Short mmCIF file of C-alpha atoms and ligand atoms in Angstrom, two decimals:
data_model
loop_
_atom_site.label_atom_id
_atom_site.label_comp_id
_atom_site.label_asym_id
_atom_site.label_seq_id
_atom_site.Cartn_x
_atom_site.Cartn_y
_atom_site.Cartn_z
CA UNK A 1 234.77 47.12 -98.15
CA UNK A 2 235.68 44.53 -100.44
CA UNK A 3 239.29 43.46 -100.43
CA UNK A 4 240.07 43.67 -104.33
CA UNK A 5 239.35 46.80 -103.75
CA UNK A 6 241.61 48.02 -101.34
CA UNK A 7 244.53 46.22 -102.73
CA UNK A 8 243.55 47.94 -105.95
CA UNK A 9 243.90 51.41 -104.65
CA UNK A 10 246.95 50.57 -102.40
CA UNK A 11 248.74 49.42 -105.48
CA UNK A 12 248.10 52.55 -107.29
CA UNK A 13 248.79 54.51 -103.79
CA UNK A 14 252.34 52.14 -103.59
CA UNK A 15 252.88 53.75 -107.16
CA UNK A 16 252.26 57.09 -106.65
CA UNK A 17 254.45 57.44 -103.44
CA UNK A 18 257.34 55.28 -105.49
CA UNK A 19 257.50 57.97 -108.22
CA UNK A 20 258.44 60.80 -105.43
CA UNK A 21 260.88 57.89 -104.01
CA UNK A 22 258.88 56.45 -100.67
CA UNK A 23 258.76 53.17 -99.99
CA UNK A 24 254.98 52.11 -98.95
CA UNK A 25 256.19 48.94 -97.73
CA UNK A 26 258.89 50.03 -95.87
CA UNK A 27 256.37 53.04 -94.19
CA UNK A 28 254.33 49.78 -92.85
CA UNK A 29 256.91 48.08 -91.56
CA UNK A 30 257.91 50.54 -89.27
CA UNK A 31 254.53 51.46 -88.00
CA UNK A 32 254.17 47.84 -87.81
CA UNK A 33 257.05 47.92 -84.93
CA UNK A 34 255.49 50.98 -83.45
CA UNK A 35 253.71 49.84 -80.01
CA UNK A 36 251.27 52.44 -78.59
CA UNK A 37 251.11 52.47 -74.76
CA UNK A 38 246.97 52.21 -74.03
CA UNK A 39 246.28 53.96 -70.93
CA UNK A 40 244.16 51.29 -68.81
CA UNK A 41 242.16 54.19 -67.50
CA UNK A 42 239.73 55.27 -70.38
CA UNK A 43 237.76 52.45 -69.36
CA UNK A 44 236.56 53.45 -66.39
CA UNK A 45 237.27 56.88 -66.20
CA UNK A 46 240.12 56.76 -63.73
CA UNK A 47 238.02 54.64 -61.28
CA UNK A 48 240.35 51.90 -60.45
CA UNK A 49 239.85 49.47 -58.29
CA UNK A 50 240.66 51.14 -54.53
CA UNK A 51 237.97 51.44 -52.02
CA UNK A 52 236.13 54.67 -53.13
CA UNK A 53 237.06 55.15 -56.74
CA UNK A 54 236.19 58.84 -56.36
CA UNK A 55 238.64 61.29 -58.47
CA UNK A 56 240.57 63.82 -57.00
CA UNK A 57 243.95 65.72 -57.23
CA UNK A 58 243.48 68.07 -60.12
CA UNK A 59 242.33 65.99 -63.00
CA UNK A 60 238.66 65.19 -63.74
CA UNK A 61 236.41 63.09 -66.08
CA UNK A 62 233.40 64.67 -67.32
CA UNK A 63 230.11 62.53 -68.79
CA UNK A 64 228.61 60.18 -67.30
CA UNK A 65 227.98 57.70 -70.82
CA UNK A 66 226.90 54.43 -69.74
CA UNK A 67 228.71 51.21 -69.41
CA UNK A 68 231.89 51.95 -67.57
CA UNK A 69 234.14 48.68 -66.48
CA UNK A 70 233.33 48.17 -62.79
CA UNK A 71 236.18 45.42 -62.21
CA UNK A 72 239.67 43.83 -63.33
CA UNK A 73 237.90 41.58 -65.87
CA UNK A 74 235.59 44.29 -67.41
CA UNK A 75 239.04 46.10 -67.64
CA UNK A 76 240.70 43.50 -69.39
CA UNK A 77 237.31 42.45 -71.36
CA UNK A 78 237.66 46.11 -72.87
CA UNK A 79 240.86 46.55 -73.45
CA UNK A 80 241.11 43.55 -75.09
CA UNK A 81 237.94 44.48 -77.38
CA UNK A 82 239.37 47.54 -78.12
CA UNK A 83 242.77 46.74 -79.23
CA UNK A 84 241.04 44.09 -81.92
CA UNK A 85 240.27 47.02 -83.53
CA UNK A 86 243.83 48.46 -83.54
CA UNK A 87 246.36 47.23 -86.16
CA UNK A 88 249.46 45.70 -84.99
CA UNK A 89 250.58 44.98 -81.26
CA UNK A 90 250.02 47.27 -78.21
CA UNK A 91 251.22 47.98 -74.91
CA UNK A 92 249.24 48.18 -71.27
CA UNK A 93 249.80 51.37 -69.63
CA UNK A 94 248.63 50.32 -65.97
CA UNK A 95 248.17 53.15 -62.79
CA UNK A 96 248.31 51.94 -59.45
CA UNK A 97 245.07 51.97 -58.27
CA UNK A 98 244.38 48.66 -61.21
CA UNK A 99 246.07 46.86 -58.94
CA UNK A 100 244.56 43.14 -58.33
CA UNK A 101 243.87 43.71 -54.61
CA UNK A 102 241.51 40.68 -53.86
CA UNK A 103 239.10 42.96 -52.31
CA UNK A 104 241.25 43.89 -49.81
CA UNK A 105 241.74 47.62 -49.12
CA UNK A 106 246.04 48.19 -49.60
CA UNK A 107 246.98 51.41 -49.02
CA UNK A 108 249.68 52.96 -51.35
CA UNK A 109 252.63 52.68 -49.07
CA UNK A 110 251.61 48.87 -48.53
CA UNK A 111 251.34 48.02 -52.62
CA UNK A 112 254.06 45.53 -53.75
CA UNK A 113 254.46 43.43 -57.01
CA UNK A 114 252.10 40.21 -56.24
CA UNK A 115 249.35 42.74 -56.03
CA UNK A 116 250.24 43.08 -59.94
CA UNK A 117 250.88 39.19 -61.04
CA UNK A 118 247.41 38.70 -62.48
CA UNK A 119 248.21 41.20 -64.71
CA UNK A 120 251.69 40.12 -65.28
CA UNK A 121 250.32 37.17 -66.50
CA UNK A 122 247.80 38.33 -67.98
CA UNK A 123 249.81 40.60 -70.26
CA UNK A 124 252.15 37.46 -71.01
CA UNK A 125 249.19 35.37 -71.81
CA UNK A 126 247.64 38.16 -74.52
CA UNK A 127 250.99 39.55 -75.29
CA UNK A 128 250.87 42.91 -74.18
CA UNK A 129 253.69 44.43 -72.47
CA UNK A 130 253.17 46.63 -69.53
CA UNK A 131 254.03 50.06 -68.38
CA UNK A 132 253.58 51.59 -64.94
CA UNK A 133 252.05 54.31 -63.09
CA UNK A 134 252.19 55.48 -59.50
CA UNK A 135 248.89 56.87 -58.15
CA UNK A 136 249.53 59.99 -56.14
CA UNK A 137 245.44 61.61 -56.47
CA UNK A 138 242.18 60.04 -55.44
CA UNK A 139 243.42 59.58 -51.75
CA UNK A 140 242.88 60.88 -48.40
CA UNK A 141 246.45 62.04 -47.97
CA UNK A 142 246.77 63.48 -51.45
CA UNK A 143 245.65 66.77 -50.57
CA UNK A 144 247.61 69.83 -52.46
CA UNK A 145 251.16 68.38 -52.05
CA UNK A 146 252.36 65.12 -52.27
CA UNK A 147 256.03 64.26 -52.66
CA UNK A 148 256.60 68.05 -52.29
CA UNK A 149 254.70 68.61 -48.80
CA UNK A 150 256.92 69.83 -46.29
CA UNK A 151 255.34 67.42 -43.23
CA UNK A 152 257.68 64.63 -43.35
CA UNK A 153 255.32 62.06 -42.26
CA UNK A 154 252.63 62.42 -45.52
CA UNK A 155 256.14 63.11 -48.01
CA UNK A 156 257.08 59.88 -46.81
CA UNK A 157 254.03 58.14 -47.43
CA UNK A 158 254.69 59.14 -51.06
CA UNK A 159 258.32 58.48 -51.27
CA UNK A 160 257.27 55.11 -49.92
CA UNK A 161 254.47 54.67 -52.79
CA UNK A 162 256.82 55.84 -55.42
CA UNK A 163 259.58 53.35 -54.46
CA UNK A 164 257.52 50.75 -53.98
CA UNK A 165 255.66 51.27 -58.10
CA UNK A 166 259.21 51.57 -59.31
CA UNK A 167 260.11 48.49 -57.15
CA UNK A 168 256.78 46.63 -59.30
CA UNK A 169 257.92 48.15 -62.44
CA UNK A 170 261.27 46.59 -62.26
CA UNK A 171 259.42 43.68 -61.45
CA UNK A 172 256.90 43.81 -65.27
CA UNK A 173 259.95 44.60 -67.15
CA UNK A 174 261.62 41.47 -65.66
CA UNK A 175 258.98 38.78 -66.40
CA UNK A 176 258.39 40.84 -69.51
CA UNK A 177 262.05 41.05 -71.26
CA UNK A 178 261.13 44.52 -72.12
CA UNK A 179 261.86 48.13 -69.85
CA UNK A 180 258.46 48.68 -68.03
CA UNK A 181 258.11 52.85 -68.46
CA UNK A 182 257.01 54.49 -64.91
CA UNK A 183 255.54 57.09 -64.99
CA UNK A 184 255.15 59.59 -62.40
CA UNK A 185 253.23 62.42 -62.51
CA UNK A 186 251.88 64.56 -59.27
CA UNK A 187 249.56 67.10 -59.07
CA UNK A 188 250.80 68.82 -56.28
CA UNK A 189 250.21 73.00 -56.99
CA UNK A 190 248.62 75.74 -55.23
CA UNK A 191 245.11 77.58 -56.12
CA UNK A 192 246.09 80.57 -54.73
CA UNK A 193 249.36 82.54 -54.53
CA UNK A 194 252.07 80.97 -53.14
CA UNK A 195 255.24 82.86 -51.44
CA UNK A 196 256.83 79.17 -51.39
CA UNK A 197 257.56 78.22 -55.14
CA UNK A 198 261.30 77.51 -54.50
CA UNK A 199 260.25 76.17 -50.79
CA UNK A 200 258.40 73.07 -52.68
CA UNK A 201 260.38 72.36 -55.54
CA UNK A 202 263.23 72.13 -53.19
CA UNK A 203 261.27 69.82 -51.55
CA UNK A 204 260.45 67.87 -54.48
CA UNK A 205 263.85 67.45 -55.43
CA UNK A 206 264.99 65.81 -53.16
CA UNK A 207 262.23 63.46 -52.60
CA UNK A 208 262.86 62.46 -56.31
CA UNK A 209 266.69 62.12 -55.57
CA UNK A 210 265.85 60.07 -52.69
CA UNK A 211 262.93 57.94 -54.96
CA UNK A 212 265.73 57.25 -57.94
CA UNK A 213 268.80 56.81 -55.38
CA UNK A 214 267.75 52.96 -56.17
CA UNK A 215 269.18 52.37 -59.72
CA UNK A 216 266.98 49.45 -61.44
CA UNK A 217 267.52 47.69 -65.09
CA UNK A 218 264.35 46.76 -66.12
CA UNK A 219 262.30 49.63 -66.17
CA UNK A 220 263.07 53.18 -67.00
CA UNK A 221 261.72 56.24 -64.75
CA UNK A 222 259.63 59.11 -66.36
CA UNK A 223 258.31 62.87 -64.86
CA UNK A 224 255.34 64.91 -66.59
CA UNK A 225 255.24 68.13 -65.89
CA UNK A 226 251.74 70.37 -66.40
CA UNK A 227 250.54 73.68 -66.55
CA UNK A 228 248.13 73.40 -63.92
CA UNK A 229 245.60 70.97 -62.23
CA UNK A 230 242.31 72.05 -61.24
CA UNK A 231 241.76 73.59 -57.64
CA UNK A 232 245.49 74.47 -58.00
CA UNK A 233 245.60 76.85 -60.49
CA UNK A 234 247.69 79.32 -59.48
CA UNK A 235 251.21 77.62 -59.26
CA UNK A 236 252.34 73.63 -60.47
CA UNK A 237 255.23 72.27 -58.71
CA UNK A 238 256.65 70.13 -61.60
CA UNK A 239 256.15 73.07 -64.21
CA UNK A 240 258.14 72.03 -67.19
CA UNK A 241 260.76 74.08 -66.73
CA UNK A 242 261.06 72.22 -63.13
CA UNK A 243 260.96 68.76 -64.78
CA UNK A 244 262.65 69.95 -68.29
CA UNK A 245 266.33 70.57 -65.95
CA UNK A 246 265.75 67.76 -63.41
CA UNK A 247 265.22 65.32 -66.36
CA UNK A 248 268.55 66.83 -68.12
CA UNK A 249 270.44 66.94 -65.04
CA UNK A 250 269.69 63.43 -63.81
CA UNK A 251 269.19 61.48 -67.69
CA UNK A 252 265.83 60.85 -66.74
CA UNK A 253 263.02 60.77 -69.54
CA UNK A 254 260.55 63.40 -69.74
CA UNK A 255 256.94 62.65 -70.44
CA UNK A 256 255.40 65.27 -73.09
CA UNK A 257 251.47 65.51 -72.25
CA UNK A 258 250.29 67.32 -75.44
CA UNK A 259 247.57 68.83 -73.12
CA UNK A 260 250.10 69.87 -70.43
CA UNK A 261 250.97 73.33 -72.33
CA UNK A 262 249.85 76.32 -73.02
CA UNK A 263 247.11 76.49 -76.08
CA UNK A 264 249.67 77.94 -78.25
CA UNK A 265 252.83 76.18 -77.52
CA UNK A 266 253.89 73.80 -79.77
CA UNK A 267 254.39 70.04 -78.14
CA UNK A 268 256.16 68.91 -81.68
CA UNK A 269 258.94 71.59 -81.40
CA UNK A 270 260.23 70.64 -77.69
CA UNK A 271 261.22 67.26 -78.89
CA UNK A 272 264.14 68.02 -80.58
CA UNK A 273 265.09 70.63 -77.79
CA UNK A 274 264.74 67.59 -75.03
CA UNK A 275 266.37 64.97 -76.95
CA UNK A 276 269.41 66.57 -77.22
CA UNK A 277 269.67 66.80 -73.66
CA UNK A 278 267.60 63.38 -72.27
CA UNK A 279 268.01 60.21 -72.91
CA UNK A 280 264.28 59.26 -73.96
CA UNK A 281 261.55 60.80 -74.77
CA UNK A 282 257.45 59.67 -73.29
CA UNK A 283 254.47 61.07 -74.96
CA UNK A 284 251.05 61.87 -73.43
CA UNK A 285 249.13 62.23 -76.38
CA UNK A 286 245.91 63.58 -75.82
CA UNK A 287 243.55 66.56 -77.73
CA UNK A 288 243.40 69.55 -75.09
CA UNK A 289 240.24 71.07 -75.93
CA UNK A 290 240.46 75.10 -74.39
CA UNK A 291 242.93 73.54 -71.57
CA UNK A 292 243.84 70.24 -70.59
CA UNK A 293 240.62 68.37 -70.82
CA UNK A 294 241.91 64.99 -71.99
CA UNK A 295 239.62 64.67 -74.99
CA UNK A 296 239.95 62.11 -77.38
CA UNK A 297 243.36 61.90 -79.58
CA UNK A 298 242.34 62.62 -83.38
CA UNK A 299 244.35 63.52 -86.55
CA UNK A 300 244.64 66.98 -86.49
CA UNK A 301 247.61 69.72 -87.06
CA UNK A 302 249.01 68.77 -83.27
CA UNK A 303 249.44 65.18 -83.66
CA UNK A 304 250.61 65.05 -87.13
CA UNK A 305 253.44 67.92 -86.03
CA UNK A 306 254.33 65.71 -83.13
CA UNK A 307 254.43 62.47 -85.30
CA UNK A 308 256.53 63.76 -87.81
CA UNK A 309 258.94 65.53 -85.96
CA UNK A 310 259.78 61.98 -84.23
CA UNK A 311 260.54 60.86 -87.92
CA UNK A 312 262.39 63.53 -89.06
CA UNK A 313 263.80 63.93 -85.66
CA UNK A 314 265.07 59.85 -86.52
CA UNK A 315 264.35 59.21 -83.00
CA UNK A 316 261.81 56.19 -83.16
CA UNK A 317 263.43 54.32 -80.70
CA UNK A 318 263.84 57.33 -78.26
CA UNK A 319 259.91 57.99 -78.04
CA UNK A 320 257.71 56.40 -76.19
CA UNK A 321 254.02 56.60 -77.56
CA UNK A 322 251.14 56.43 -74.63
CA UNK A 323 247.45 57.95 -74.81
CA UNK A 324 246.26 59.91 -71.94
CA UNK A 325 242.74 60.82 -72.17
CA UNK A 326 239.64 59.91 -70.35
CA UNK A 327 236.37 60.85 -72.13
CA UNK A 328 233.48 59.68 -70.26
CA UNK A 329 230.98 60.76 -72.33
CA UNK A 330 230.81 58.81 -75.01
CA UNK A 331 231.47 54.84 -75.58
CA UNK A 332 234.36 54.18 -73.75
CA UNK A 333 236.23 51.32 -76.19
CA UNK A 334 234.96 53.73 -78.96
CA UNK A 335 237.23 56.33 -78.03
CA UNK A 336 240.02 54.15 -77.45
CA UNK A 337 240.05 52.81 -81.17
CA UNK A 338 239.75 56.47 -82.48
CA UNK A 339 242.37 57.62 -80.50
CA UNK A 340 244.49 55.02 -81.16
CA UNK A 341 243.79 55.16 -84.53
CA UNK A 342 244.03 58.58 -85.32
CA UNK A 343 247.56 58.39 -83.92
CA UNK A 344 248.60 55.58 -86.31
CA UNK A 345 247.20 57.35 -89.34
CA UNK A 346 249.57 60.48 -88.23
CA UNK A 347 252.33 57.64 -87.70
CA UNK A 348 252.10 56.76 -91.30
CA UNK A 349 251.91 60.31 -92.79
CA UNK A 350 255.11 61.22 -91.11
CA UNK A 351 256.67 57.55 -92.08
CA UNK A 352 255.65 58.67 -95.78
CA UNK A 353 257.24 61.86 -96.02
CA UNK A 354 259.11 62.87 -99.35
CA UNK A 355 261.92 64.36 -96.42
CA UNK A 356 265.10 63.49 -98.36
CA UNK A 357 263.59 65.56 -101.20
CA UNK A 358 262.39 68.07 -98.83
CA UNK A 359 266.05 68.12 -97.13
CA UNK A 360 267.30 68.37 -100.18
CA UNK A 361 265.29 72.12 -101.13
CA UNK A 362 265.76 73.73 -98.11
CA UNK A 363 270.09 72.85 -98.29
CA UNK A 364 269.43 74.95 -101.58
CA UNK A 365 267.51 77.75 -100.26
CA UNK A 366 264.44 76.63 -102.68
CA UNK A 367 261.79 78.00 -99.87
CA UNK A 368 258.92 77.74 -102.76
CA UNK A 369 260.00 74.26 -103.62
CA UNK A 370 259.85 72.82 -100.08
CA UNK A 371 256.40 74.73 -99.05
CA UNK A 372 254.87 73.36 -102.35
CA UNK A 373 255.96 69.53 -101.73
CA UNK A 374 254.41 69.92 -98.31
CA UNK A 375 251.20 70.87 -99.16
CA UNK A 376 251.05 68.31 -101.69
CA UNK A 377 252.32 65.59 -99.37
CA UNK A 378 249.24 66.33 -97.32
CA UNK A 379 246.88 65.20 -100.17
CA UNK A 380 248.88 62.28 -101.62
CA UNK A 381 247.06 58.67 -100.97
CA UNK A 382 248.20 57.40 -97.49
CA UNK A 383 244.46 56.58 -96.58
CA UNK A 384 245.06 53.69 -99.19
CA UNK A 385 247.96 52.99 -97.76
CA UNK A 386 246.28 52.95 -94.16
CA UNK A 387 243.45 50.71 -95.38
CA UNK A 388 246.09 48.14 -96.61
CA UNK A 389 247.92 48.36 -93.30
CA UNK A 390 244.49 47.74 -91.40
CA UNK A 391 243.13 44.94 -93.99
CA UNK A 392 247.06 43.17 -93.30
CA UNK A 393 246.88 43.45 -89.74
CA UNK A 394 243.27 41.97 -90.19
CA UNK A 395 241.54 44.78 -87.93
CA UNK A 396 238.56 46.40 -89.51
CA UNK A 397 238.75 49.00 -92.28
CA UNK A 398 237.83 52.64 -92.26
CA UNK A 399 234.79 53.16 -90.39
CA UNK A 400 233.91 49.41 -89.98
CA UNK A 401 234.88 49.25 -86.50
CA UNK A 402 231.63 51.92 -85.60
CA UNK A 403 229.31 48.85 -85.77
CA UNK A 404 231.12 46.34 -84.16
CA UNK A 405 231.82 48.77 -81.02
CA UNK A 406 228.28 49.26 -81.19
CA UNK A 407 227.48 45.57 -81.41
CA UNK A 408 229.76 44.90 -77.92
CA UNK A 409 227.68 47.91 -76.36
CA UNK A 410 224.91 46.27 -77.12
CA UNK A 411 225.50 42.87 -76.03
CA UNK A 412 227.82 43.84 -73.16
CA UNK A 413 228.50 47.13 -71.86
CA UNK A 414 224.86 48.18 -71.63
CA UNK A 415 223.95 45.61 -69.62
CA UNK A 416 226.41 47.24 -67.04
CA UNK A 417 224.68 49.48 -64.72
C1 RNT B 501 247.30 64.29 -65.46
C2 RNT B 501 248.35 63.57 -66.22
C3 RNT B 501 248.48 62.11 -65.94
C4 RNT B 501 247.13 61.44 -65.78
C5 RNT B 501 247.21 59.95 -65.60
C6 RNT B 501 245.91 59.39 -65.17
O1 RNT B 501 247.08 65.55 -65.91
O2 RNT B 501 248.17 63.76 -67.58
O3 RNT B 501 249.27 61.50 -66.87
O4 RNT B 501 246.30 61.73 -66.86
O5 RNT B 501 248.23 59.65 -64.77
ZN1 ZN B 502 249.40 62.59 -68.92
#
């Protein structure tokens, strides 16, 4: 699209919002500072590099599109292609299993922070700060219960694991100037009915006690709770409720997986709940389609609710923004940039909402008033606005990044086999 063209309609967008008293430019200076977390994993469909790659422990990628990363530099080579195509600067989310192991098989309770200074470096070299995951699924001892499995000897495998990530994340936010989040999420559930639930939360308690007993400065510890994994759909050890009043009681931050909740329970509204009572707040945010099958982020009712309420909720520094899905049915950097994308756009809406005015009706009890400004928020020109922000941050505009993914697949990722 030609340039003129887009300033054009973003100075008649800056306009518009100015006469129901939004700054444009100030909107795009705060998404500007707003770093997305992007999960290392859509690129090869939660492969990493351990001996078998095979996925297990209650999550699954589906599709079997062609030209999945088959090593660290394919990794990088992606994620590096795909954040060209996402304005302003990004984070690494990183699991475990990326680790740069040399070809050497480490097991998880051997795993310790030089296996991560390629990527260390890396991310200093290409300015992209990291985040952290430890990797309790896709291994022999991961069975139904991990950290809450009452034989001591494979809990303490785990504990060991766990300490040891949090141990490397202290290490990235170090070299990095800049908390590394951990994340930890386990799968560990039962298919069928359990007479135990207490038994293994118990159990899971205290292994997290004895995980955080270390206190660390640079990085910050965060549990995700789910509904249910599959194979262990009949009870989740950290349920939300679980993770909800261990994260209060202990100031830990709770990751929100917008696929981690029932269809009709709405991921926006629990962030004001939780942030009265937790420090921080990490986001998950992914597009359940029927149930938690991690399908590609786009703009729709869900991620615009959850975007704004961070804004109105003024708690932009108290959210973390990650992505967490892993479609492996269609191009792979392709859904990255939508995802990505699509979150931005629902960034901006919420960063260009009329809410002092909007404040302002419902102090007064004008119900009408408010309802009507929101509906015509929804239609007021913050595409132009986008555009402008993409054209600045010199990333393509609209749908000009379709043909350049397509022009890597060609030249690169289909050649993968
Ligand atoms: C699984 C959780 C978790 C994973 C990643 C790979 O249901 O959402 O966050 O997707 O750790
Ligand atoms: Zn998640």
């Amino acid at each position: 699209m030609k340039e003129e063209l887009i300033v054009k309609a973003y100075e008649i967008a800056q306009e518009r919002y100015a006469s129901i008293g939004i700054d444009t430019e100030k909107a795009m200076d705060a998404l500007q500072n707003i770093q997305l977390s992007l999960h290392c994993w859509q690129t090869d469909d939660v492969s990493g590099f351990e001996a078998s790659g095979e996925l297990s422990g209650g999550i699954q990628a589906t599709g079997n599109y062609p030209g999945k990363a088959r090593n660290i530099d394919e990794v990088r080579q992606d994620i590096l292609k795909a954040a060209s195509y996402i304005p302003s600067n990004h984070r690494l989310n990183l699991h475990e299993i990326y680790g740069d192991f040399g070809g050497k098989f480490v097991d998880r309770d051997q795993v310790e922070p030089q296996h991560f200074e390629s990527w260390m470096q890396w991310g200093a070299e290409h300015n992209m700060k990291l985040d952290f995951n430890s990797t309790s699924f896709s291994h022999p001892k991961s069975g139904n219960l991990s950290l809450a499995n009452p034989n001591k000897a494979i809990r303490d495998f785990w504990i060991e694991h766990t300490k040891r990530c949090r141990l490397i994340a202290e290490e990235m936010g170090k070299r990095q100037g800049d908390p590394c989040i951990m994340n930890l999420w386990i799968h560990d559930g039962s298919k069928d009915i359990t007479v135990n639930r207490m038994k293994y939360r118990e159990i899971l308690m205290e292994s997290l006690d004895e995980i955080f007993a270390t206190e660390y400065k640079h990085m910050k510890d965060c549990i995700e709770s789910k509904v249910f994994g599959i194979g262990l759909e009949s009870y989740t050890v950290s349920s939300s409720d679980f993770y909800t009043a261990y994260g209060a009681s202990r100031k830990k931050i709770v990751t929100l997986d917008t696929g981690h909740f029932h269809p009709t329970e709405s991921v926006a509204d629990k962030l004001s709940a939780l942030l009265l009572f937790i420090p921080e707040v990490m986001l998950h945010v992914s597009r359940p389609v029927r149930w938690d099958s991690d399908h590609v982020t786009i703009m729709n009712d869900d991620t615009l609710d959850l975007c704004k309420e961070i804004v109105r909720c003024n708690a932009l520094d108290r959210v973390h923004i990650g992505l967490d899905y892993f479609d492996a049915s269609i191009n792979r950097i392709g859904a990255y940039v939508i995802g990505s994308r699509a979150t931005q756009k629902c960034l901006l809406q919420a960063l260009l909402e009329p809410l002092e005015t909007l404040r302002q009706y419902e102090a007064c009890g004008q119900g009408f008033e408010r309802l009507a400004l929101l509906e015509e928020a929804k239609s007021m020109p913050w595409n132009a606005v986008w555009d402008m922000f993409c054209l600045k941050n010199n990333v393509p505009v609209g749908e000009g990044f379709i043909a350049e993914v397509e022009k890597y697949e060609a030249e690169v990722t289909s050649k993968r086999c």
